[in-house]
Amino acid sequence: MRDETEVPSPCISVCVIDEPTGLCAGCYRTLDEIAGWIDLSAAERRAVVAKLASRRALYEREISLRHTADAER
């Protein structure tokens, strides 16, 4: 039996794709993950969400630095 418990979107309304990583600077999902979110099952959504903490740990500093520099231009 599939668990259809609602999995909320990790979107924080900072919708900017970081070109070098291909990740959203706000939620750390890829464009494919963002676009397909509505069609994913609860299990698939949980799998995406499970990846986000490690992506943030790996890329948060560099993405933040790039976007701060872009905002200052």
CSV table of C-alpha atoms in Angstrom, one decimal:
chain,number,residue,atom,x,y,z
A,1,MET,CA,0.0,0.0,0.0
A,2,ARG,CA,1.3,3.4,-1.0
A,3,ASP,CA,1.7,6.0,1.7
A,4,GLU,CA,0.0,9.1,0.3
A,5,THR,CA,0.8,11.3,3.3
A,6,GLU,CA,1.2,14.9,2.1
A,7,VAL,CA,4.8,16.0,1.6
A,8,PRO,CA,5.0,19.8,1.6
A,9,SER,CA,7.0,21.5,-1.1
A,10,PRO,CA,10.4,22.7,0.2
A,11,CYS,CA,10.1,25.9,-1.8
A,12,ILE,CA,10.9,29.0,0.1
A,13,SER,CA,10.1,31.5,-2.7
A,14,VAL,CA,13.7,32.2,-3.6
A,15,CYS,CA,13.3,30.8,-7.1
A,16,VAL,CA,16.7,31.4,-8.8
A,17,ILE,CA,18.6,28.6,-10.5
A,18,ASP,CA,22.3,28.6,-9.8
A,19,GLU,CA,23.8,28.0,-13.2
A,20,PRO,CA,27.0,26.1,-12.2
A,21,THR,CA,25.2,23.6,-10.0
A,22,GLY,CA,21.7,23.6,-11.6
A,23,LEU,CA,20.1,23.9,-8.2
A,24,CYS,CA,17.6,26.4,-7.0
A,25,ALA,CA,19.3,28.8,-4.6
A,26,GLY,CA,16.3,28.6,-2.3
A,27,CYS,CA,15.3,25.0,-2.0
A,28,TYR,CA,18.2,23.1,-3.6
A,29,ARG,CA,16.0,21.2,-6.0
A,30,THR,CA,16.8,20.8,-9.7
A,31,LEU,CA,14.6,22.3,-12.4
A,32,ASP,CA,13.3,18.8,-13.2
A,33,GLU,CA,12.5,18.1,-9.6
A,34,ILE,CA,10.7,21.5,-9.3
A,35,ALA,CA,8.7,21.0,-12.5
A,36,GLY,CA,7.8,17.4,-11.7
A,37,TRP,CA,6.9,18.0,-8.1
A,38,ILE,CA,3.2,18.0,-8.6
A,39,ASP,CA,3.2,14.6,-10.4
A,40,LEU,CA,5.5,12.8,-7.8
A,41,SER,CA,4.1,10.4,-5.3
A,42,ALA,CA,4.6,11.0,-1.6
A,43,ALA,CA,7.5,8.4,-1.6
A,44,GLU,CA,9.1,10.2,-4.6
A,45,ARG,CA,8.7,13.6,-2.9
A,46,ARG,CA,10.3,12.2,0.3
A,47,ALA,CA,13.2,10.9,-1.8
A,48,VAL,CA,13.8,14.4,-3.2
A,49,VAL,CA,13.5,16.0,0.2
A,50,ALA,CA,16.0,13.5,1.6
A,51,LYS,CA,18.6,14.8,-0.9
A,52,LEU,CA,18.3,18.5,0.0
A,53,ALA,CA,20.2,18.6,3.2
A,54,SER,CA,23.3,17.1,1.7
A,55,ARG,CA,23.0,19.4,-1.3
A,56,ARG,CA,22.7,22.4,1.0
A,57,ALA,CA,25.8,21.3,2.9
A,58,LEU,CA,27.8,20.9,-0.3
A,59,TYR,CA,26.7,24.0,-2.1
A,60,GLU,CA,25.2,26.6,0.2
A,61,ARG,CA,28.3,28.6,0.7
A,62,GLU,CA,29.3,28.8,-3.0
A,63,ILE,CA,25.7,29.5,-4.1
A,64,SER,CA,25.3,32.2,-1.5
A,65,LEU,CA,28.5,33.9,-2.5
A,66,ARG,CA,27.5,33.9,-6.2
A,67,HIS,CA,24.1,35.3,-5.5
A,68,THR,CA,25.4,37.9,-3.1
A,69,ALA,CA,27.9,39.0,-5.8
A,70,ASP,CA,25.2,39.1,-8.4
A,71,ALA,CA,22.9,41.2,-6.2
A,72,GLU,CA,25.7,43.7,-5.7
A,73,ARG,CA,26.2,44.3,-9.5
